[in-house]
Amino acid sequence: MSNKFTEDHEWGQQDGDTLTVGITNFAQEQLGDIVYVELPDVGREVEQGEECAVVESVKAAGDVKSPASGEVIEVNVALEDEPELVNAAPEDGGWFYKIKLSNNDELASLMDKDAYAAFVESVS
Amino acid sequence: MSDALLSTALTELHIENEAKMVPFAGYNMPVQYPDGVLKEHLHTRENAGLFDVSHMGQAWVTGEDAGSELEKLIPIDIVGLADGEQRYGFFTNKNGGIEDDLMVSRWGNDFFLVVNAACKDQDFAYLRQQLGGDSKLNIIEDRALLALQGPKAHLVMQDLGHSLKDMAFMNCRELNLAGAQCYVSRSGYSGEDGFEISIANSEALELARHLQAHKHCKWIGLGARDSLRLEGGMCLYGHDIDQNTSPVEAAITWAISPVRRSGGAREGGFVGADVILPQIPNKVSRKRVGIKPTGRAPIREGTVLADADGNAIGHITSGGFSPSLGHPIAMGYVSKSHSKLGSTVYAQVRGKLNEAKVSKTDFVQNNFYRL
């Protein structure tokens, strides 16, 4: 159940055919104080790489791209009233949404923890 | 990446304080410190925030004719400024637009100008070209500018030996601060009581270290400077006002002194007066207003505003989140038909129409020190 990462700084945690998605600690640090999160509708089919959520900090807005394809089965409604959860616990209580994976093979294209750490090092 | 960027006298101190540095108007400037924009903003509203604004342009205009020559370029009462008094103003253009906004203060026979960083080269070239009679521009290259803003700013000054109880908002004074001779004005751009301090570059670091050690003081970056001025309803040049917005449209008509308006003793006589002065009684077709989104989604600069039928009626010029109110806020221009307080408008955000209400531009009441 270790996390997988994208070059756009999203993470996905697989549990069977469910993937929980959020943004990384690096991403929330770059964004700064998060004041608004827009989540996808439950039931929406998202493609890998598709923009399906929005995260806004005091200064800027950013898109969240889905790390994998599937149907949105649950969203973190707590973020609507407490978007600051993304700053406080980006890879835990600040998760964005869950999808039912439509193609498990897509996860092979994502980075593991070490590869992502090296990637962050290279871009920062 | 940043090798061409200019430094201020305090750049190293910002880095020492772990600021996140960004390029701004050609300078390497602190956008935030480790506390982040929200906390820095709230600190300024409650305590005293310390800002490095040394990137802004400072200059003297001297000579017997300085006041009357400046009045040809700026539609405010400059000749009538009392010694030690400051006013907000702007350079107008022949179409009635705004070339830059600035602060002007009188020091004896001389005038001290503070202009925006991004416009300063152009402003100074313009002044050099335009100033006539015996008036002369002396650009100040060797002084830093610090802003100390917030309800406890005066307590910091008190601890430096200056009670300043008799120094009101928009007044200036030469003060000795921790051994350095400074030009101090009681003003700023946060909506709070506070001071702007012009100090020699060679002495700025020592004073800044002294101030940052004060129990009420914290460094505040450009990020919170922007959210503070947005809450206060103040315009940011290049965003809320520019070459194509008139001061009347921008709702800063209050800055045009009565003596320079139609019927005043020194009526007109400034660039674009023939366009701007008739706008005051006749009004204008669009106006800068506050925009308060009904929902939680911020509305950013450049967003189109529409009426209930989807017709474009304006656009957002500054928008973000108000840390003091815990709610998004914005400002922008709307057609006169939608400029009434409480009017409903719709912001086109990511393909949706988000409802918003026209409001006053000052979302948080200004807290200036008046006698």
CSV table of C-alpha atoms in Angstrom, one decimal:
chain,number,residue,atom,x,y,z
A,1,MET,CA,0.0,0.0,0.0
A,2,SER,CA,2.9,2.4,-0.6
A,3,ASN,CA,2.1,5.6,-2.4
A,4,LYS,CA,2.8,6.3,-6.1
A,5,PHE,CA,3.5,9.8,-7.4
A,6,THR,CA,3.1,11.9,-10.6
A,7,GLU,CA,5.4,14.6,-12.0
A,8,ASP,CA,2.5,17.0,-11.3
A,9,HIS,CA,2.9,16.3,-7.6
A,10,GLU,CA,-0.2,14.2,-7.0
A,11,TRP,CA,0.0,10.9,-5.0
A,12,GLY,CA,-2.2,7.8,-5.3
A,13,GLN,CA,-2.5,5.1,-2.7
A,14,GLN,CA,-3.8,1.8,-4.0
A,15,ASP,CA,-6.0,-0.5,-1.9
A,16,GLY,CA,-7.3,-3.3,-4.1
A,17,ASP,CA,-9.1,-1.6,-7.0
A,18,THR,CA,-9.5,1.7,-5.2
A,19,LEU,CA,-7.0,4.5,-5.5
A,20,THR,CA,-7.0,7.4,-3.0
A,21,VAL,CA,-5.7,10.6,-4.6
A,22,GLY,CA,-4.2,13.8,-3.1
A,23,ILE,CA,-1.4,16.3,-3.6
A,24,THR,CA,2.1,15.8,-2.2
A,25,ASN,CA,3.7,17.6,0.7
A,26,PHE,CA,6.0,19.3,-1.8
A,27,ALA,CA,3.0,20.6,-3.7
A,28,GLN,CA,1.3,22.1,-0.6
A,29,GLU,CA,4.5,23.7,0.4
A,30,GLN,CA,4.8,25.3,-3.0
A,31,LEU,CA,1.2,26.5,-3.0
A,32,GLY,CA,1.3,27.9,0.5
A,33,ASP,CA,-1.9,28.5,2.6
A,34,ILE,CA,-4.7,26.6,0.8
A,35,VAL,CA,-8.0,28.4,1.0
A,36,TYR,CA,-10.2,26.5,-1.5
A,37,VAL,CA,-10.5,23.0,-3.0
A,38,GLU,CA,-12.9,22.1,-5.8
A,39,LEU,CA,-13.6,18.3,-6.0
A,40,PRO,CA,-15.0,16.2,-8.8
A,41,ASP,CA,-18.5,14.9,-8.7
A,42,VAL,CA,-19.0,11.4,-7.4
A,43,GLY,CA,-19.7,9.1,-10.4
A,44,ARG,CA,-17.5,11.1,-12.8
A,45,GLU,CA,-15.3,9.0,-15.0
A,46,VAL,CA,-11.8,10.5,-15.1
A,47,GLU,CA,-8.9,9.7,-17.4
A,48,GLN,CA,-5.3,9.4,-16.3
A,49,GLY,CA,-3.8,12.9,-16.5
A,50,GLU,CA,-7.2,14.6,-16.7
A,51,GLU,CA,-7.7,17.8,-14.7
A,52,CYS,CA,-10.4,16.9,-12.2
A,53,ALA,CA,-9.9,19.0,-9.1
A,54,VAL,CA,-8.7,22.5,-8.3
A,55,VAL,CA,-6.7,23.7,-5.3
A,56,GLU,CA,-6.3,27.4,-4.6
A,57,SER,CA,-3.9,29.0,-2.2
A,58,VAL,CA,-3.9,32.6,-1.0
A,59,LYS,CA,-1.9,33.5,-4.1
A,60,ALA,CA,-2.6,31.0,-6.9
A,61,ALA,CA,-4.9,28.3,-8.3
A,62,GLY,CA,-3.6,24.9,-9.4
A,63,ASP,CA,-5.1,22.0,-11.2
A,64,VAL,CA,-5.0,18.4,-9.9
A,65,LYS,CA,-4.6,15.8,-12.5
A,66,SER,CA,-5.8,12.3,-11.9
A,67,PRO,CA,-2.8,9.8,-11.4
A,68,ALA,CA,-5.0,7.1,-13.0
A,69,SER,CA,-8.3,6.5,-14.8
A,70,GLY,CA,-11.5,5.3,-13.1
A,71,GLU,CA,-14.8,6.3,-11.6
A,72,VAL,CA,-14.9,8.8,-8.7
A,73,ILE,CA,-16.5,6.9,-5.8
A,74,GLU,CA,-15.9,9.2,-2.9
A,75,VAL,CA,-14.7,12.8,-2.3
A,76,ASN,CA,-13.2,14.3,0.9
A,77,VAL,CA,-16.1,16.6,1.7
A,78,ALA,CA,-14.2,17.9,4.8
A,79,LEU,CA,-12.0,19.9,2.4
A,80,GLU,CA,-14.9,22.1,1.5
A,81,ASP,CA,-15.0,23.7,5.0
A,82,GLU,CA,-11.4,22.9,6.0
A,83,PRO,CA,-9.2,23.3,2.9
A,84,GLU,CA,-6.3,23.9,5.3
A,85,LEU,CA,-6.3,20.1,6.0
A,86,VAL,CA,-4.3,19.9,2.7
A,87,ASN,CA,-1.5,22.0,4.3
A,88,ALA,CA,-1.7,20.2,7.6
A,89,ALA,CA,-1.9,16.6,6.4
A,90,PRO,CA,-1.4,16.5,2.6
A,91,GLU,CA,-0.8,12.7,2.4
A,92,ASP,CA,-3.4,11.7,5.0
A,93,GLY,CA,-6.5,13.7,6.2
A,94,GLY,CA,-6.0,16.1,3.2
A,95,TRP,CA,-6.8,13.5,0.5
A,96,PHE,CA,-9.0,14.7,-2.3
A,97,TYR,CA,-11.0,11.8,-3.8
A,98,LYS,CA,-11.1,8.0,-4.4
A,99,ILE,CA,-11.6,6.3,-7.7
A,100,LYS,CA,-12.4,2.7,-8.7
A,101,LEU,CA,-9.5,1.9,-10.9
A,102,SER,CA,-10.4,1.0,-14.5
A,103,ASN,CA,-6.9,0.0,-15.5
A,104,ASN,CA,-4.4,-1.1,-12.8
A,105,ASP,CA,-1.6,-1.2,-15.3
A,106,GLU,CA,-1.5,2.6,-15.4
A,107,LEU,CA,0.0,2.7,-12.0
A,108,ALA,CA,3.2,1.2,-13.4
A,109,SER,CA,3.9,4.5,-15.1
A,110,LEU,CA,4.0,6.4,-11.8
A,111,MET,CA,7.0,7.0,-9.6
A,112,ASP,CA,7.7,5.2,-6.3
A,113,LYS,CA,8.6,7.2,-3.2
A,114,ASP,CA,12.4,7.2,-3.9
A,115,ALA,CA,12.0,8.1,-7.5
A,116,TYR,CA,9.6,11.0,-6.6
A,117,ALA,CA,12.1,12.3,-3.9
A,118,ALA,CA,14.8,12.4,-6.6
A,119,PHE,CA,12.4,14.1,-9.0
A,120,VAL,CA,11.6,16.8,-6.4
A,121,GLU,CA,15.3,17.3,-5.8
A,122,SER,CA,15.8,17.8,-9.5
A,123,VAL,CA,13.0,20.4,-9.9
A,124,SER,CA,13.6,22.4,-6.7
B,1,MET,CA,18.1,32.2,-13.3
B,2,SER,CA,18.2,35.2,-11.0
B,3,ASP,CA,21.6,36.6,-11.9
B,4,ALA,CA,20.2,39.7,-13.5
B,5,LEU,CA,18.0,40.5,-10.5
B,6,LEU,CA,18.7,43.6,-8.4
B,7,SER,CA,19.2,43.3,-4.6
B,8,THR,CA,18.1,45.7,-1.9
B,9,ALA,CA,20.2,46.6,1.1
B,10,LEU,CA,18.2,43.9,3.0
B,11,THR,CA,18.2,41.0,0.5
B,12,GLU,CA,20.8,39.0,2.5
B,13,LEU,CA,18.7,39.5,5.7
B,14,HIS,CA,15.6,38.1,4.0
B,15,ILE,CA,17.5,35.0,2.9
B,16,GLU,CA,18.9,34.7,6.5
B,17,ASN,CA,15.2,34.9,7.7
B,18,GLU,CA,14.4,32.0,5.2
B,19,ALA,CA,12.2,34.1,3.0
B,20,LYS,CA,11.0,32.6,-0.3
B,21,MET,CA,12.5,35.0,-2.8
B,22,VAL,CA,10.9,35.8,-6.1
B,23,PRO,CA,11.6,38.2,-9.0
B,24,PHE,CA,9.5,41.3,-8.7
B,25,ALA,CA,9.9,44.4,-10.8
B,26,GLY,CA,13.5,43.4,-11.5
B,27,TYR,CA,14.3,42.8,-7.9
B,28,ASN,CA,14.9,39.7,-5.9
B,29,MET,CA,12.2,40.2,-3.2
B,30,PRO,CA,10.7,38.2,-0.3
B,31,VAL,CA,7.2,37.0,-1.2
B,32,GLN,CA,6.8,35.2,2.1
B,33,TYR,CA,8.7,34.1,5.2
B,34,PRO,CA,8.3,30.6,6.8
B,35,ASP,CA,5.1,31.7,8.6
B,36,GLY,CA,3.3,32.1,5.2
B,37,VAL,CA,0.9,34.7,3.8
B,38,LEU,CA,-2.1,34.0,6.1
B,39,LYS,CA,-0.2,34.3,9.4
B,40,GLU,CA,1.9,37.3,8.1
B,41,HIS,CA,-1.3,39.0,7.1
B,42,LEU,CA,-3.0,38.5,10.4
B,43,HIS,CA,0.1,39.5,12.3
B,44,THR,CA,0.1,42.8,10.5
B,45,ARG,CA,-3.6,43.4,11.4
B,46,GLU,CA,-2.9,42.7,15.1
B,47,ASN,CA,0.7,43.6,15.8
B,48,ALA,CA,3.4,45.2,13.6
B,49,GLY,CA,4.6,44.0,10.2
B,50,LEU,CA,8.0,44.9,8.8
B,51,PHE,CA,8.2,45.2,5.0
B,52,ASP,CA,11.2,45.8,2.8
B,53,VAL,CA,9.9,48.1,0.0
B,54,SER,CA,13.3,49.4,-1.1
B,55,HIS,CA,12.5,48.4,-4.6
B,56,MET,CA,10.2,51.4,-4.9
B,57,GLY,CA,11.5,54.6,-6.4
B,58,GLN,CA,12.5,57.5,-4.2
B,59,ALA,CA,13.3,61.0,-5.5
B,60,TRP,CA,13.5,64.6,-4.6
B,61,VAL,CA,12.1,67.4,-6.7
B,62,THR,CA,13.7,70.7,-5.8
B,63,GLY,CA,13.5,74.3,-6.9
B,64,GLU,CA,11.2,77.3,-6.4
B,65,ASP,CA,8.9,76.0,-9.2
B,66,ALA,CA,8.9,72.3,-8.0
B,67,GLY,CA,5.3,72.4,-6.7
B,68,SER,CA,3.7,74.1,-9.6
B,69,GLU,CA,5.7,72.0,-12.1
B,70,LEU,CA,4.5,68.8,-10.4
B,71,GLU,CA,1.0,70.0,-10.5
B,72,LYS,CA,1.2,70.0,-14.3
B,73,LEU,CA,1.6,66.2,-14.1
B,74,ILE,CA,-0.4,65.3,-11.0
B,75,PRO,CA,-4.0,66.4,-10.3
B,76,ILE,CA,-3.6,67.1,-6.6
B,77,ASP,CA,-2.8,70.1,-4.5
B,78,ILE,CA,1.0,70.0,-4.2
B,79,VAL,CA,1.6,73.7,-4.0
B,80,GLY,CA,-0.6,73.8,-0.9
B,81,LEU,CA,1.0,70.9,0.9
B,82,ALA,CA,2.1,72.1,4.3
B,83,ASP,CA,5.7,71.3,5.5
B,84,GLY,CA,5.7,67.7,6.5
B,85,GLU,CA,2.5,66.9,4.9
B,86,GLN,CA,2.0,64.0,2.4
B,87,ARG,CA,-0.7,63.3,-0.3
B,88,TYR,CA,-1.5,60.3,-2.5
B,89,GLY,CA,-1.6,61.2,-6.2
B,90,PHE,CA,-1.0,59.8,-9.7
B,91,PHE,CA,0.6,60.8,-13.0
B,92,THR,CA,-2.2,61.2,-15.6
B,93,ASN,CA,-1.9,60.9,-19.4
B,94,LYS,CA,-3.6,62.8,-22.2
B,95,ASN,CA,-6.3,60.3,-22.5
B,96,GLY,CA,-7.2,60.6,-18.8
B,97,GLY,CA,-5.5,57.4,-17.9
B,98,ILE,CA,-3.0,56.8,-15.1
B,99,GLU,CA,0.7,56.4,-15.7
B,100,ASP,CA,1.6,55.5,-12.1
B,101,ASP,CA,0.4,56.3,-8.6
B,102,LEU,CA,2.7,57.8,-6.0
B,103,MET,CA,3.1,59.6,-2.7
B,104,VAL,CA,4.3,63.2,-2.6
B,105,SER,CA,5.4,65.0,0.6
B,106,ARG,CA,6.8,68.5,1.3
B,107,TRP,CA,10.0,68.9,3.2
B,108,GLY,CA,10.6,72.7,3.4
B,109,ASN,CA,10.8,73.8,-0.2
B,110,ASP,CA,11.5,70.3,-1.6
B,111,PHE,CA,9.2,67.5,-2.5
B,112,PHE,CA,9.8,63.8,-1.7
B,113,LEU,CA,8.3,61.3,-4.1
B,114,VAL,CA,7.8,57.5,-3.7
B,115,VAL,CA,6.7,55.7,-6.9
B,116,ASN,CA,6.1,52.1,-7.9
B,117,ALA,CA,9.1,49.9,-8.6
B,118,ALA,CA,7.9,48.7,-12.0
B,119,CYS,CA,7.3,52.2,-13.2
B,120,LYS,CA,10.1,54.1,-11.6
B,121,ASP,CA,12.5,54.3,-14.6
B,122,GLN,CA,9.7,55.5,-16.8
B,123,ASP,CA,8.4,57.9,-14.2
B,124,PHE,CA,11.8,59.4,-13.6
B,125,ALA,CA,12.5,59.8,-17.4
B,126,TYR,CA,9.2,61.5,-17.7
B,127,LEU,CA,9.8,63.9,-14.8
B,128,ARG,CA,13.3,64.7,-16.2
B,129,GLN,CA,11.7,65.5,-19.6
B,130,GLN,CA,8.7,67.4,-18.2
B,131,LEU,CA,9.9,69.4,-15.2
B,132,GLY,CA,10.4,73.0,-16.2
B,133,GLY,CA,11.3,76.3,-14.6
B,134,ASP,CA,14.1,75.9,-12.0
B,135,SER,CA,12.7,72.5,-10.8
B,136,LYS,CA,15.0,69.5,-10.8
B,137,LEU,CA,14.7,65.8,-10.2
B,138,ASN,CA,17.2,64.1,-7.9
B,139,ILE,CA,16.8,60.4,-8.0
B,140,ILE,CA,17.7,58.7,-4.7
B,141,GLU,CA,19.7,55.6,-5.3
B,142,ASP,CA,21.3,55.1,-1.9
B,143,ARG,CA,18.4,54.8,0.4
B,144,ALA,CA,16.3,51.8,1.5
B,145,LEU,CA,12.6,52.0,2.3
B,146,LEU,CA,11.1,50.0,5.2
B,147,ALA,CA,7.4,49.9,6.0
B,148,LEU,CA,6.3,49.2,9.6
B,149,GLN,CA,2.6,48.6,9.6
B,150,GLY,CA,0.0,47.6,12.1
B,151,PRO,CA,-1.8,48.7,15.3
B,152,LYS,CA,1.4,48.2,17.3
B,153,ALA,CA,3.7,50.0,14.9
B,154,HIS,CA,3.5,53.1,17.0
B,155,LEU,CA,4.7,51.1,20.1
B,156,VAL,CA,7.8,50.0,18.2
B,157,MET,CA,8.5,53.7,17.4
B,158,GLN,CA,7.9,54.5,21.0
B,159,ASP,CA,10.5,52.0,22.0
B,160,LEU,CA,12.9,53.8,19.6
B,161,GLY,CA,12.2,57.0,21.6
B,162,HIS,CA,9.5,58.6,19.6
B,163,SER,CA,5.9,58.8,21.0
B,164,LEU,CA,4.6,60.5,17.8
B,165,LYS,CA,1.2,61.1,19.5
B,166,ASP,CA,1.0,64.4,17.6
B,167,MET,CA,2.0,62.9,14.2
B,168,ALA,CA,-1.1,62.1,12.2
B,169,PHE,CA,-1.7,59.9,9.2
B,170,MET,CA,0.0,61.3,6.1
B,171,ASN,CA,2.4,63.4,8.0
B,172,CYS,CA,6.2,63.3,7.7
B,173,ARG,CA,9.1,63.9,10.0
B,174,GLU,CA,12.8,63.5,10.1
B,175,LEU,CA,13.6,61.1,12.9
B,176,ASN,CA,16.7,59.5,14.4
B,177,LEU,CA,16.0,55.8,14.6
B,178,ALA,CA,18.6,53.7,16.5
B,179,GLY,CA,21.2,56.2,15.5
B,180,ALA,CA,20.2,56.6,11.8
B,181,GLN,CA,18.7,59.8,10.3
B,182,CYS,CA,15.5,58.7,8.6
B,183,TYR,CA,12.7,60.3,6.6
B,184,VAL,CA,9.5,58.9,8.2
B,185,SER,CA,5.9,59.3,7.0
B,186,ARG,CA,2.9,58.0,8.9
B,187,SER,CA,1.4,56.0,6.0
B,188,GLY,CA,1.6,52.8,4.2
B,189,TYR,CA,-0.4,50.4,2.0
B,190,SER,CA,-1.8,47.9,4.5
B,191,GLY,CA,-4.9,49.9,5.7
B,192,GLU,CA,-3.3,50.0,9.1
B,193,ASP,CA,-1.7,52.7,11.1
B,194,GLY,CA,2.0,52.6,10.4
B,195,PHE,CA,5.2,54.2,9.0
B,196,GLU,CA,7.3,54.3,5.9
B,197,ILE,CA,11.0,54.8,6.7
B,198,SER,CA,13.5,56.0,4.2
B,199,ILE,CA,17.0,55.2,5.5
B,200,ALA,CA,20.6,55.2,4.0
B,201,ASN,CA,21.4,51.8,2.5
B,202,SER,CA,24.5,51.8,4.7
B,203,GLU,CA,22.4,52.0,7.9
B,204,ALA,CA,19.4,50.0,6.8
B,205,LEU,CA,20.7,46.6,7.8
B,206,GLU,CA,21.4,47.7,11.4
B,207,LEU,CA,18.0,49.3,11.8
B,208,ALA,CA,16.2,46.3,10.2
B,209,ARG,CA,18.0,43.9,12.7
B,210,HIS,CA,17.0,46.2,15.5
B,211,LEU,CA,13.3,46.2,14.3
B,212,GLN,CA,13.1,42.5,13.6
B,213,ALA,CA,14.2,41.8,17.2
B,214,HIS,CA,11.3,43.8,18.6
B,215,LYS,CA,8.7,41.7,20.3
B,216,HIS,CA,5.8,43.1,18.2
B,217,CYS,CA,7.6,42.9,14.8
B,218,LYS,CA,7.7,40.2,12.2
B,219,TRP,CA,8.9,40.3,8.6
B,220,ILE,CA,6.0,40.4,6.1
B,221,GLY,CA,6.5,39.5,2.4
B,222,LEU,CA,4.9,40.8,-0.8
B,223,GLY,CA,2.2,38.1,-0.7
B,224,ALA,CA,0.6,39.5,2.5
B,225,ARG,CA,1.3,43.1,1.3
B,226,ASP,CA,-1.0,42.3,-1.6
B,227,SER,CA,-3.7,40.7,0.5
B,228,LEU,CA,-3.6,43.5,3.0
B,229,ARG,CA,-4.0,46.2,0.4
B,230,LEU,CA,-6.7,44.2,-1.4
B,231,GLU,CA,-8.7,44.0,1.9
B,232,GLY,CA,-8.2,47.8,2.3
B,233,GLY,CA,-9.6,48.5,-1.2
B,234,MET,CA,-6.3,50.1,-2.3
B,235,CYS,CA,-5.4,49.9,-6.0
B,236,LEU,CA,-2.3,48.1,-7.3
B,237,TYR,CA,-0.8,49.9,-10.3
B,238,GLY,CA,-0.8,47.7,-13.5
B,239,HIS,CA,-3.7,45.7,-12.2
B,240,ASP,CA,-6.5,47.9,-10.8
B,241,ILE,CA,-5.4,51.1,-12.4
B,242,ASP,CA,-3.3,51.6,-15.6
B,243,GLN,CA,-2.9,53.8,-18.6
B,244,ASN,CA,-6.4,53.0,-19.8
B,245,THR,CA,-8.3,53.6,-16.5
B,246,SER,CA,-9.3,57.1,-15.5
B,247,PRO,CA,-9.2,58.1,-11.8
B,248,VAL,CA,-12.9,58.6,-11.9
B,249,GLU,CA,-13.5,55.2,-13.3
B,250,ALA,CA,-11.1,53.8,-10.7
B,251,ALA,CA,-13.1,55.5,-7.9
B,252,ILE,CA,-10.1,57.4,-6.6
B,253,THR,CA,-11.7,60.7,-7.5
B,254,TRP,CA,-11.3,61.6,-3.8
B,255,ALA,CA,-7.6,62.1,-4.4
B,256,ILE,CA,-8.1,64.9,-7.0
B,257,SER,CA,-7.9,67.9,-4.7
B,258,PRO,CA,-10.9,70.4,-4.8
B,259,VAL,CA,-8.5,73.2,-5.7
B,260,ARG,CA,-7.6,71.3,-9.0
B,261,ARG,CA,-11.2,70.5,-9.9
B,262,SER,CA,-13.6,72.6,-12.0
B,263,GLY,CA,-14.3,75.9,-10.1
B,264,GLY,CA,-11.1,75.4,-7.9
B,265,ALA,CA,-8.5,78.1,-7.6
B,266,ARG,CA,-6.0,76.1,-9.7
B,267,GLU,CA,-8.5,74.3,-11.8
B,268,GLY,CA,-7.2,71.8,-14.3
B,269,GLY,CA,-3.7,72.5,-15.8
B,270,PHE,CA,-2.7,68.9,-15.6
B,271,VAL,CA,-2.3,66.3,-18.4
B,272,GLY,CA,-5.7,64.9,-19.3
B,273,ALA,CA,-7.7,67.5,-17.3
B,274,ASP,CA,-10.0,68.0,-20.3
B,275,VAL,CA,-11.0,64.3,-20.1
B,276,ILE,CA,-10.9,63.7,-16.3
B,277,LEU,CA,-12.6,66.8,-14.9
B,278,PRO,CA,-15.8,66.5,-17.0
B,279,GLN,CA,-16.1,62.9,-15.8
B,280,ILE,CA,-16.5,64.0,-12.2
B,281,PRO,CA,-20.0,65.5,-12.5
B,282,ASN,CA,-21.0,63.5,-15.6
B,283,LYS,CA,-19.9,60.2,-14.2
B,284,VAL,CA,-18.5,57.4,-16.3
B,285,SER,CA,-19.7,54.3,-18.0
B,286,ARG,CA,-17.8,51.9,-15.8
B,287,LYS,CA,-16.6,51.9,-12.2
B,288,ARG,CA,-14.1,50.1,-10.0
B,289,VAL,CA,-16.1,48.2,-7.2
B,290,GLY,CA,-15.5,45.5,-4.7
B,291,ILE,CA,-16.7,42.0,-5.6
B,292,LYS,CA,-17.6,39.5,-3.0
B,293,PRO,CA,-18.0,36.0,-4.2
B,294,THR,CA,-21.1,34.3,-2.7
B,295,GLY,CA,-19.3,30.9,-2.6
B,296,ARG,CA,-15.9,29.9,-1.3
B,297,ALA,CA,-14.1,29.9,-4.7
B,298,PRO,CA,-11.7,32.8,-5.1
B,299,ILE,CA,-12.2,34.9,-8.3
B,300,ARG,CA,-8.8,35.8,-9.8
B,301,GLU,CA,-7.5,38.7,-11.9
B,302,GLY,CA,-8.7,38.6,-15.5
B,303,THR,CA,-12.0,36.8,-14.8
B,304,VAL,CA,-14.9,38.0,-16.9
B,305,LEU,CA,-18.0,39.2,-15.0
B,306,ALA,CA,-21.4,38.7,-16.6
B,307,ASP,CA,-25.0,39.7,-15.9
B,308,ALA,CA,-27.7,37.1,-15.3
B,309,ASP,CA,-28.1,36.6,-19.0
B,310,GLY,CA,-24.5,35.9,-19.5
B,311,ASN,CA,-23.6,39.2,-21.1
B,312,ALA,CA,-20.1,40.5,-20.2
B,313,ILE,CA,-20.4,43.5,-17.9
B,314,GLY,CA,-16.9,43.8,-16.5
B,315,HIS,CA,-13.8,42.0,-15.3
B,316,ILE,CA,-11.8,41.3,-12.2
B,317,THR,CA,-8.5,43.3,-11.7
B,318,SER,CA,-7.4,41.8,-8.3
B,319,GLY,CA,-8.8,38.8,-6.5
B,320,GLY,CA,-7.9,36.4,-3.8
B,321,PHE,CA,-8.7,35.4,-0.3
B,322,SER,CA,-9.2,37.7,2.7
B,323,PRO,CA,-7.4,36.2,5.7
B,324,SER,CA,-9.2,38.7,8.0
B,325,LEU,CA,-12.6,37.7,6.8
B,326,GLY,CA,-11.9,34.1,6.0
B,327,HIS,CA,-13.6,34.6,2.6
B,328,PRO,CA,-12.6,35.3,-1.0
B,329,ILE,CA,-12.7,38.9,-2.1
B,330,ALA,CA,-11.9,40.8,-5.3
B,331,MET,CA,-12.1,44.1,-7.1
B,332,GLY,CA,-12.8,45.0,-10.6
B,333,TYR,CA,-14.6,47.1,-13.1
B,334,VAL,CA,-18.3,46.8,-13.9
B,335,SER,CA,-20.6,48.8,-16.1
B,336,LYS,CA,-22.4,51.6,-14.4
B,337,SER,CA,-25.7,49.6,-14.6
B,338,HIS,CA,-24.2,47.0,-12.3
B,339,SER,CA,-22.1,49.2,-10.0
B,340,LYS,CA,-24.7,49.7,-7.3
B,341,LEU,CA,-23.8,48.1,-3.9
B,342,GLY,CA,-25.5,44.7,-3.6
B,343,SER,CA,-25.9,44.2,-7.4
B,344,THR,CA,-25.6,40.5,-8.4
B,345,VAL,CA,-22.9,39.6,-11.0
B,346,TYR,CA,-21.6,36.3,-12.2
B,347,ALA,CA,-17.9,35.4,-12.5
B,348,GLN,CA,-16.9,33.0,-15.2
B,349,VAL,CA,-14.7,30.5,-13.4
B,350,ARG,CA,-13.6,27.3,-15.0
B,351,GLY,CA,-16.7,27.1,-17.2
B,352,LYS,CA,-19.2,27.8,-14.4
B,353,LEU,CA,-20.9,31.0,-13.4
B,354,ASN,CA,-20.2,31.9,-9.8
B,355,GLU,CA,-22.5,34.4,-8.2
B,356,ALA,CA,-20.9,37.4,-6.6
B,357,LYS,CA,-22.2,40.7,-5.1
B,358,VAL,CA,-20.9,44.2,-5.7
B,359,SER,CA,-19.6,45.6,-2.5
B,360,LYS,CA,-17.6,48.5,-1.1
B,361,THR,CA,-13.9,48.3,-2.2
B,362,ASP,CA,-12.7,48.5,1.4
B,363,PHE,CA,-13.6,45.0,2.8
B,364,VAL,CA,-11.8,45.7,6.0
B,365,GLN,CA,-12.1,49.1,7.6
B,366,ASN,CA,-8.9,51.2,7.4
B,367,ASN,CA,-7.3,52.0,10.8
B,368,PHE,CA,-5.3,55.1,10.2
B,369,TYR,CA,-4.1,57.4,13.0
B,370,ARG,CA,-6.0,60.7,12.8
B,371,LEU,CA,-5.8,63.5,15.4
